[in-house]
CSV table of C-alpha atoms and ligand atoms in Angstrom, one decimal:
chain,number,residue,atom,x,y,z
A,1,UNK,CA,23.0,28.3,-53.9
A,2,UNK,CA,26.1,27.5,-51.9
A,3,UNK,CA,25.7,24.3,-50.3
A,4,UNK,CA,26.4,25.3,-46.6
A,5,UNK,CA,23.1,27.6,-47.4
A,6,UNK,CA,21.2,25.0,-48.6
A,7,UNK,CA,22.1,22.4,-45.9
A,8,UNK,CA,21.6,25.6,-43.4
A,9,UNK,CA,18.0,26.1,-45.0
A,10,UNK,CA,17.4,22.4,-44.4
A,11,UNK,CA,18.4,22.0,-41.0
A,12,UNK,CA,17.1,25.5,-39.5
A,13,UNK,CA,14.2,26.3,-41.9
A,14,UNK,CA,15.7,29.8,-43.2
A,15,UNK,CA,19.0,30.8,-44.8
A,16,UNK,CA,22.2,31.8,-43.1
A,17,UNK,CA,22.9,35.7,-42.5
A,18,UNK,CA,26.8,35.3,-42.8
A,19,UNK,CA,29.3,32.4,-44.1
A,20,UNK,CA,32.9,32.5,-43.4
A,21,UNK,CA,35.7,29.9,-43.7
A,22,UNK,CA,39.0,29.5,-42.3
A,23,UNK,CA,42.0,27.3,-43.3
A,24,UNK,CA,43.9,24.3,-41.5
A,25,UNK,CA,47.9,25.1,-41.5
A,26,UNK,CA,50.9,23.3,-41.7
A,27,UNK,CA,53.7,24.6,-40.1
A,28,UNK,CA,57.0,24.6,-42.3
A,29,UNK,CA,59.3,25.1,-39.4
A,30,UNK,CA,59.3,26.3,-36.0
A,31,UNK,CA,57.7,23.9,-33.9
A,32,UNK,CA,56.9,23.9,-30.3
A,33,UNK,CA,58.3,27.4,-29.7
A,34,UNK,CA,55.0,29.5,-30.3
A,35,UNK,CA,54.6,29.3,-26.4
A,36,UNK,CA,58.1,30.1,-25.9
A,37,UNK,CA,57.6,33.6,-27.5
A,38,UNK,CA,59.4,32.0,-30.7
A,39,UNK,CA,59.1,32.7,-34.6
A,40,UNK,CA,57.1,30.4,-36.7
A,41,UNK,CA,56.4,29.7,-40.1
A,42,UNK,CA,53.3,28.4,-41.0
A,43,UNK,CA,51.0,28.3,-44.1
A,44,UNK,CA,47.6,27.9,-44.7
A,45,UNK,CA,46.3,24.9,-46.5
A,46,UNK,CA,43.6,25.0,-49.2
A,47,UNK,CA,41.1,23.0,-46.9
A,48,UNK,CA,38.9,25.1,-44.9
A,49,UNK,CA,36.0,24.9,-42.7
A,50,UNK,CA,32.9,26.7,-43.5
A,51,UNK,CA,30.3,28.2,-40.8
A,52,UNK,CA,27.1,29.8,-41.5
A,53,UNK,CA,25.4,31.6,-39.1
A,54,UNK,CA,22.1,33.7,-38.2
A,55,UNK,CA,20.9,35.5,-35.1
A,56,UNK,CA,17.9,34.1,-33.3
A,57,UNK,CA,15.5,36.5,-31.5
A,58,UNK,CA,15.9,34.8,-28.1
A,59,UNK,CA,19.0,33.3,-26.0
A,60,UNK,CA,19.2,29.7,-27.7
A,61,UNK,CA,22.4,28.9,-29.1
A,62,UNK,CA,21.7,26.0,-31.7
A,63,UNK,CA,24.7,24.3,-33.5
A,64,UNK,CA,25.5,21.5,-35.8
A,65,UNK,CA,28.3,19.9,-38.1
A,66,UNK,CA,27.9,18.0,-41.2
A,67,UNK,CA,30.8,15.9,-39.9
A,68,UNK,CA,28.9,15.1,-36.6
A,69,UNK,CA,26.0,14.0,-38.5
A,70,UNK,CA,24.3,17.4,-38.0
A,71,UNK,CA,22.6,16.2,-34.6
A,72,UNK,CA,21.7,19.8,-33.3
A,73,UNK,CA,23.3,20.8,-30.0
A,74,UNK,CA,21.4,23.6,-28.0
A,75,UNK,CA,22.1,25.5,-24.9
A,76,UNK,CA,20.9,28.7,-23.6
A,77,UNK,CA,23.5,31.7,-23.8
A,78,UNK,CA,23.6,31.8,-19.7
A,79,UNK,CA,25.0,28.3,-19.8
A,80,UNK,CA,28.3,29.0,-21.7
A,81,UNK,CA,30.9,28.1,-19.2
A,82,UNK,CA,34.2,26.7,-19.8
A,83,UNK,CA,35.1,22.6,-19.4
A,84,UNK,CA,31.9,21.2,-20.1
A,85,UNK,CA,32.4,17.7,-21.1
A,86,UNK,CA,33.9,16.6,-24.6
A,87,UNK,CA,31.4,17.7,-27.2
A,88,UNK,CA,33.0,18.7,-30.4
A,89,UNK,CA,30.6,21.8,-29.9
A,90,UNK,CA,32.8,23.3,-27.3
A,91,UNK,CA,35.3,24.7,-29.9
A,92,UNK,CA,32.6,26.8,-31.3
A,93,UNK,CA,30.6,27.6,-28.1
A,94,UNK,CA,34.4,28.7,-26.8
A,95,UNK,CA,34.6,31.3,-29.1
A,96,UNK,CA,30.9,32.5,-28.5
A,97,UNK,CA,31.6,32.8,-25.1
A,98,UNK,CA,35.1,35.0,-25.3
A,99,UNK,CA,33.4,37.2,-27.9
A,100,UNK,CA,30.5,37.9,-25.4
A,101,UNK,CA,27.9,36.8,-28.1
A,102,UNK,CA,24.7,38.3,-26.7
A,103,UNK,CA,21.8,36.8,-28.6
A,104,UNK,CA,21.3,33.4,-29.6
A,105,UNK,CA,22.5,32.2,-32.9
A,106,UNK,CA,22.4,29.3,-35.3
A,107,UNK,CA,25.4,28.1,-36.4
A,108,UNK,CA,26.3,25.1,-38.9
A,109,UNK,CA,29.4,23.8,-39.9
A,110,UNK,CA,31.2,22.1,-42.7
A,111,UNK,CA,35.0,21.0,-42.3
A,112,UNK,CA,37.3,19.8,-45.0
A,113,UNK,CA,40.1,20.1,-42.9
A,114,UNK,CA,40.8,16.4,-41.7
A,115,UNK,CA,40.4,16.1,-37.9
A,116,UNK,CA,43.0,15.2,-35.7
A,117,UNK,CA,45.5,15.1,-38.2
A,118,UNK,CA,48.0,17.7,-37.2
A,119,UNK,CA,46.5,20.2,-39.6
A,120,UNK,CA,44.5,22.1,-37.0
A,121,UNK,CA,40.7,21.7,-37.9
A,122,UNK,CA,40.2,23.1,-34.3
A,123,UNK,CA,41.6,26.3,-35.2
A,124,UNK,CA,40.0,26.3,-38.7
A,125,UNK,CA,36.5,25.6,-36.7
A,126,UNK,CA,37.4,28.5,-34.2
A,127,UNK,CA,38.6,31.0,-36.8
A,128,UNK,CA,35.7,30.4,-39.2
A,129,UNK,CA,33.4,30.9,-36.4
A,130,UNK,CA,35.1,33.9,-34.9
A,131,UNK,CA,35.1,35.4,-38.4
A,132,UNK,CA,31.5,34.9,-38.9
A,133,UNK,CA,30.6,36.3,-35.8
A,134,UNK,CA,32.9,39.5,-35.8
A,135,UNK,CA,31.1,40.2,-39.1
A,136,UNK,CA,27.6,39.4,-37.7
A,137,UNK,CA,27.7,41.5,-35.0
A,138,UNK,CA,29.7,44.1,-36.5
A,139,UNK,CA,32.5,43.7,-33.7
A,140,UNK,CA,35.3,45.1,-35.9
A,141,UNK,CA,38.1,43.1,-34.1
A,142,UNK,CA,41.3,42.9,-36.0
A,143,UNK,CA,42.8,39.7,-37.1
A,144,UNK,CA,45.2,39.7,-34.2
A,145,UNK,CA,42.3,40.2,-31.7
A,146,UNK,CA,40.6,37.5,-33.3
A,147,UNK,CA,43.6,35.4,-33.0
A,148,UNK,CA,43.8,36.1,-29.3
A,149,UNK,CA,40.2,35.5,-28.8
A,150,UNK,CA,40.1,32.1,-30.4
A,151,UNK,CA,43.4,31.1,-28.7
A,152,UNK,CA,41.6,32.2,-25.5
A,153,UNK,CA,38.7,29.7,-26.6
A,154,UNK,CA,40.7,26.9,-27.1
A,155,UNK,CA,42.8,27.7,-23.9
A,156,UNK,CA,40.2,28.4,-21.3
A,157,UNK,CA,36.9,27.1,-22.7
A,158,UNK,CA,38.0,23.8,-24.4
A,159,UNK,CA,41.0,23.3,-22.1
A,160,UNK,CA,43.7,22.7,-24.5
A,161,UNK,CA,46.8,24.7,-23.7
A,162,UNK,CA,47.7,25.7,-27.2
A,163,UNK,CA,49.9,28.5,-28.5
A,164,UNK,CA,48.6,31.3,-30.6
A,165,UNK,CA,50.3,30.1,-34.0
A,166,UNK,CA,47.2,27.8,-35.4
A,167,UNK,CA,44.9,30.5,-35.2
A,168,UNK,CA,47.2,33.4,-36.3
A,169,UNK,CA,47.7,31.7,-39.5
A,170,UNK,CA,44.3,30.6,-39.9
A,171,UNK,CA,43.2,34.3,-39.7
A,172,UNK,CA,46.2,36.0,-41.4
A,173,UNK,CA,47.6,33.7,-44.2
A,174,UNK,CA,48.1,35.1,-47.9
A,175,UNK,CA,48.5,32.7,-50.7
A,176,UNK,CA,51.4,32.0,-51.9
A,177,UNK,CA,53.2,32.8,-48.9
A,178,UNK,CA,54.1,31.3,-45.6
A,179,UNK,CA,53.4,33.5,-42.6
A,180,UNK,CA,56.8,34.5,-40.6
A,181,UNK,CA,54.9,35.1,-37.1
A,182,UNK,CA,56.5,36.5,-34.1
A,183,UNK,CA,54.7,35.0,-31.3
A,184,UNK,CA,55.7,37.4,-28.7
A,185,UNK,CA,54.0,40.5,-30.1
A,186,UNK,CA,52.0,38.9,-33.2
A,187,UNK,CA,53.5,40.9,-35.7
A,188,UNK,CA,53.9,38.9,-38.9
A,189,UNK,CA,55.4,39.1,-42.2
A,190,UNK,CA,54.3,37.3,-45.5
A,191,UNK,CA,57.1,35.2,-46.6
A,192,UNK,CA,56.8,34.2,-50.5
A,193,UNK,CA,56.8,30.3,-50.6
A,194,UNK,CA,56.5,29.7,-54.3
A,195,UNK,CA,57.4,25.9,-54.7
A,196,UNK,CA,55.4,25.1,-57.7
A,197,UNK,CA,57.6,27.1,-59.9
A,198,UNK,CA,60.7,25.2,-58.9
A,199,UNK,CA,59.1,21.7,-59.2
A,200,UNK,CA,58.4,21.1,-55.8
A,201,UNK,CA,55.8,20.2,-53.8
A,202,UNK,CA,55.1,19.6,-50.0
A,203,UNK,CA,54.0,16.4,-49.1
A,204,UNK,CA,51.6,16.0,-46.1
A,205,UNK,CA,51.6,12.7,-44.8
A,206,UNK,CA,49.0,12.0,-42.1
A,207,UNK,CA,50.5,8.8,-40.2
A,208,UNK,CA,46.9,8.0,-38.9
A,209,UNK,CA,48.7,7.4,-35.3
A,210,UNK,CA,47.4,9.1,-32.0
A,211,UNK,CA,49.6,8.2,-29.1
A,212,UNK,CA,48.2,8.8,-25.8
A,213,UNK,CA,51.0,11.0,-24.7
A,214,UNK,CA,49.7,13.7,-26.9
A,215,UNK,CA,47.7,15.5,-23.7
A,216,UNK,CA,50.1,15.2,-21.0
A,217,UNK,CA,53.2,15.1,-23.2
A,218,UNK,CA,52.6,18.5,-24.5
A,219,UNK,CA,51.7,20.1,-21.0
A,220,UNK,CA,54.9,18.6,-19.9
A,221,UNK,CA,57.4,19.8,-22.7
A,222,UNK,CA,55.8,23.5,-22.1
A,223,UNK,CA,56.5,23.1,-18.2
A,224,UNK,CA,59.9,22.3,-19.2
A,225,UNK,CA,60.5,25.5,-21.0
A,226,UNK,CA,59.1,27.5,-18.4
A,227,UNK,CA,61.1,26.1,-15.9
A,228,UNK,CA,64.3,26.6,-17.8
A,229,UNK,CA,62.9,30.4,-18.0
A,230,UNK,CA,62.4,30.6,-14.4
A,231,UNK,CA,66.0,28.7,-13.5
A,232,UNK,CA,67.8,30.7,-15.9
A,233,UNK,CA,66.2,34.0,-14.6
A,234,UNK,CA,65.4,35.1,-18.1
A,235,UNK,CA,62.1,36.7,-19.5
A,236,UNK,CA,61.7,34.0,-22.1
A,237,UNK,CA,63.8,31.5,-24.3
A,238,UNK,CA,63.4,34.1,-27.1
A,239,UNK,CA,65.9,36.3,-24.9
A,240,UNK,CA,68.8,33.9,-25.2
A,241,UNK,CA,71.3,32.8,-27.8
A,242,UNK,CA,72.1,29.2,-28.6
A,243,UNK,CA,75.7,29.8,-27.5
A,244,UNK,CA,74.5,31.7,-24.4
A,245,UNK,CA,72.0,28.9,-23.5
A,246,UNK,CA,74.8,26.2,-24.0
A,247,UNK,CA,77.2,28.2,-21.9
A,248,UNK,CA,74.6,27.9,-19.0
A,249,UNK,CA,73.8,24.2,-19.4
A,250,UNK,CA,75.1,23.4,-15.6
A,251,UNK,CA,72.3,25.4,-14.0
A,252,UNK,CA,69.5,23.3,-15.5
A,253,UNK,CA,68.7,19.6,-14.9
A,254,UNK,CA,69.7,17.4,-18.1
A,255,UNK,CA,65.9,17.1,-19.3
A,256,UNK,CA,65.1,20.7,-18.6
A,257,UNK,CA,68.3,21.7,-20.4
A,258,UNK,CA,67.6,19.6,-23.8
A,259,UNK,CA,64.0,20.6,-23.8
A,260,UNK,CA,65.1,24.2,-23.8
A,261,UNK,CA,68.0,23.5,-26.3
A,262,UNK,CA,65.4,22.5,-28.9
A,263,UNK,CA,63.5,25.9,-28.4
A,264,UNK,CA,66.2,28.0,-28.9
A,265,UNK,CA,67.8,26.1,-31.8
A,266,UNK,CA,64.4,25.9,-33.3
A,267,UNK,CA,64.2,29.6,-33.2
A,268,UNK,CA,67.3,30.2,-34.9
A,269,UNK,CA,66.2,27.4,-37.6
A,270,UNK,CA,63.2,29.6,-38.5
A,271,UNK,CA,65.1,32.5,-39.1
A,272,UNK,CA,67.2,30.9,-41.2
A,273,UNK,CA,64.8,28.9,-43.0
A,274,UNK,CA,63.5,32.7,-43.9
A,275,UNK,CA,66.5,33.4,-45.4
A,276,UNK,CA,66.7,30.2,-47.4
A,277,UNK,CA,63.3,31.2,-49.0
A,278,UNK,CA,64.3,34.7,-49.7
A,279,UNK,CA,67.0,33.4,-51.6
A,280,UNK,CA,65.2,30.6,-53.4
A,281,UNK,CA,67.6,28.0,-51.7
A,282,UNK,CA,65.4,25.3,-51.2
A,283,UNK,CA,68.4,22.8,-50.5
A,284,UNK,CA,69.1,24.7,-47.6
A,285,UNK,CA,65.4,24.8,-46.4
A,286,UNK,CA,65.3,20.9,-46.8
A,287,UNK,CA,68.5,20.8,-44.6
A,288,UNK,CA,66.7,23.0,-41.8
A,289,UNK,CA,63.3,20.9,-42.0
A,290,UNK,CA,65.7,17.7,-41.1
A,291,UNK,CA,67.4,19.2,-38.3
A,292,UNK,CA,64.0,20.3,-36.9
A,293,UNK,CA,63.0,16.8,-36.9
A,294,UNK,CA,66.4,15.5,-35.6
A,295,UNK,CA,65.8,18.1,-32.6
A,296,UNK,CA,61.9,17.0,-32.1
A,297,UNK,CA,63.1,13.5,-32.0
A,298,UNK,CA,66.3,13.2,-29.9
A,299,UNK,CA,65.9,16.5,-27.8
A,300,UNK,CA,62.7,17.6,-27.6
A,301,UNK,CA,61.3,13.8,-27.6
A,302,UNK,CA,57.9,14.2,-29.1
A,303,UNK,CA,58.1,12.0,-32.5
A,304,UNK,CA,57.1,8.7,-32.4
A,305,UNK,CA,57.9,5.7,-34.7
A,306,UNK,CA,55.1,6.4,-37.5
A,307,UNK,CA,56.5,9.8,-37.9
A,308,UNK,CA,60.2,8.6,-37.8
A,309,UNK,CA,59.3,6.1,-40.9
A,310,UNK,CA,57.6,8.3,-42.6
A,311,UNK,CA,60.2,11.1,-42.6
A,312,UNK,CA,63.0,8.6,-43.0
A,313,UNK,CA,61.2,6.9,-46.1
A,314,UNK,CA,60.5,10.2,-47.6
A,315,UNK,CA,64.5,11.2,-47.5
A,316,UNK,CA,65.0,7.7,-48.9
A,317,UNK,CA,63.0,8.5,-51.7
A,318,UNK,CA,65.0,12.0,-52.5
A,319,UNK,CA,63.2,14.4,-50.4
A,320,UNK,CA,65.1,17.4,-50.1
A,321,UNK,CA,64.1,17.4,-46.6
A,322,UNK,CA,61.2,16.0,-44.0
A,323,UNK,CA,59.8,16.6,-40.6
A,324,UNK,CA,57.3,15.8,-38.2
A,325,UNK,CA,55.0,19.0,-37.9
A,326,UNK,CA,52.4,19.8,-35.0
A,327,UNK,CA,52.4,18.7,-31.2
A,328,UNK,CA,54.0,15.2,-32.0
A,329,UNK,CA,53.0,11.6,-30.7
A,330,UNK,CA,51.1,11.2,-33.9
A,331,UNK,CA,49.6,13.2,-36.6
A,332,UNK,CA,51.4,14.4,-39.7
A,333,UNK,CA,55.1,14.8,-41.4
A,334,UNK,CA,55.8,17.0,-44.4
A,335,UNK,CA,58.4,16.4,-47.1
A,336,UNK,CA,59.5,18.9,-49.5
A,337,UNK,CA,59.9,16.8,-52.6
A,338,UNK,CA,60.0,17.1,-56.5
A,339,UNK,CA,56.7,16.8,-57.7
A,340,UNK,CA,57.6,14.0,-60.1
A,341,UNK,CA,58.7,11.8,-57.1
A,342,UNK,CA,55.6,12.3,-55.1
A,343,UNK,CA,53.8,9.5,-56.1
A,344,UNK,CA,56.8,7.2,-55.5
A,345,UNK,CA,57.5,8.5,-52.6
A,346,UNK,CA,53.6,7.8,-51.5
A,347,UNK,CA,54.2,4.0,-52.7
A,348,UNK,CA,57.1,3.7,-50.7
A,349,UNK,CA,55.7,5.3,-47.4
A,350,UNK,CA,52.4,3.0,-47.6
A,351,UNK,CA,54.8,0.0,-48.5
A,352,UNK,CA,56.8,0.8,-45.2
A,353,UNK,CA,54.1,1.3,-43.1
A,354,UNK,CA,52.3,-2.0,-43.9
A,355,UNK,CA,55.6,-3.8,-43.5
A,356,UNK,CA,55.7,-2.4,-39.7
A,357,UNK,CA,52.2,-3.0,-39.1
A,358,UNK,CA,51.2,0.4,-39.1
A,359,UNK,CA,47.6,1.9,-39.9
A,360,UNK,CA,47.6,3.0,-43.5
A,361,UNK,CA,48.8,6.5,-44.2
A,362,UNK,CA,46.9,9.3,-45.9
A,363,UNK,CA,48.6,11.8,-48.1
A,364,UNK,CA,47.8,15.4,-49.0
A,365,UNK,CA,49.5,17.7,-51.2
A,366,UNK,CA,48.8,21.9,-50.7
A,367,UNK,CA,49.9,25.1,-51.9
A,368,UNK,CA,50.1,27.7,-49.4
A,369,UNK,CA,46.4,29.3,-49.4
A,370,UNK,CA,44.5,32.2,-48.3
A,371,UNK,CA,43.4,33.1,-44.4
A,372,UNK,CA,39.8,33.2,-43.1
A,373,UNK,CA,37.3,35.1,-45.1
A,374,UNK,CA,33.8,35.9,-45.1
A,375,UNK,CA,32.0,34.3,-48.3
A,376,UNK,CA,29.3,36.3,-50.4
A,377,UNK,CA,26.3,34.7,-49.5
B,1,ADP,P1,43.5,19.1,-35.0
B,1,ADP,O1,43.3,20.5,-34.5
B,1,ADP,O2,45.0,18.8,-35.0
B,1,ADP,O3,42.7,18.7,-36.2
B,1,ADP,P2,42.2,18.6,-32.3
B,1,ADP,O4,42.3,17.7,-31.6
B,1,ADP,O5,43.0,20.0,-31.8
B,1,ADP,O6,43.1,18.1,-34.0
B,1,ADP,O7,40.8,19.3,-32.9
B,1,ADP,C1,39.9,18.2,-33.6
B,1,ADP,C2,38.6,18.5,-32.9
B,1,ADP,O8,38.0,19.8,-33.5
B,1,ADP,C3,37.6,17.3,-33.1
B,1,ADP,O9,37.8,16.4,-32.4
B,1,ADP,C4,36.3,18.0,-33.1
B,1,ADP,O10,36.0,17.9,-31.8
B,1,ADP,C5,36.7,19.4,-33.6
B,1,ADP,N1,36.4,19.6,-35.0
B,1,ADP,C6,37.2,20.2,-35.8
B,1,ADP,N2,36.5,20.6,-37.0
B,1,ADP,C7,35.2,19.9,-36.8
B,1,ADP,C8,34.2,19.9,-37.4
B,1,ADP,N3,34.3,20.5,-38.7
B,1,ADP,N4,32.9,19.5,-36.9
B,1,ADP,C9,33.2,19.0,-35.7
B,1,ADP,N5,34.0,19.3,-35.1
B,1,ADP,C10,35.0,19.7,-35.4
B,2,MG,MG1,44.1,21.4,-32.7
């Protein structure tokens, strides 16, 4: 019997009807542009969040997480409503709310995606719940529909104004590929991302830093991009070339300009990275990662000392490229590095963090893995 089935049985006194898993993600390149209709190039990591679910004959929702000591949270279906407190359960409740679940359910969650490390444990949780609910209630929703639903759950129920990337890749990823996702219409293309045969690895460095700016900083950057769009009279930052944007600099205040500049240059870097991957040019990919980091650090100003130290140390250890990933102000960085340099690089980063009096970092490596799926029970 699967571990989650056993735990479900211990907790709820019967087995689950459906089990589903959804992965966390790392965005190779294309940061802070999903909400500007841009392109992003994430891949799914091998760590997943697993959800087991069964219907009830009444309207009670009972929900628990192994990571939250399996205390059972209870709520009546009719009480589902946005912005209720800070409970972790709202990530799952939001999905039930958006999908319009109309009978009570029992839900058990077991997540292996590290929480709050910038690897999107929130999307993994939402997408695992959505996949399980879609299957259990035979809703027949497509992957793009589930991506929009889970994004809506996080935006409108949890209250986090995230873009669509995390949920899309958690749902749609293929093993051995990164997902080129056009955030304007959610069309996607699987781009082979086979680094192992090249003797390369993607090292994920969780800085364990979480700076207070996270929430306000994100909303503010997003507002700057919207302001640039409004003042330039365009429909989105997607619809302007780097050259044209630069030529219209005088129409924007300096902060708005430089934030939008990150967005338009990052969109170009994503397409360049796809070309680099298609021609197996990992040196070029590394350069683009470095440019992305500098843009996030200097133009978008969402990096922090811990992320910069991780990136600089990885480069000093011979990484082909490195950058912060995720929203910024903490969380993780990635480094594209030769497999035989990984250990040395980890040691150097750990040492540099200790010398700087930063919290000890955590390390993960992952090959590009599969998206959400139902697990035979
Ligand atoms: P990230 O998505 O980068 O990991 P977030 O702050 O967006 O960080 O989401 C983390 C939150 O998602 C956790 O604080 C918790 O509320 C919820 N969460 C994610 N995974 C689980 C889990 N396995 N069990 C309970 N809550 C979870
Ligand atoms: Mg998240």
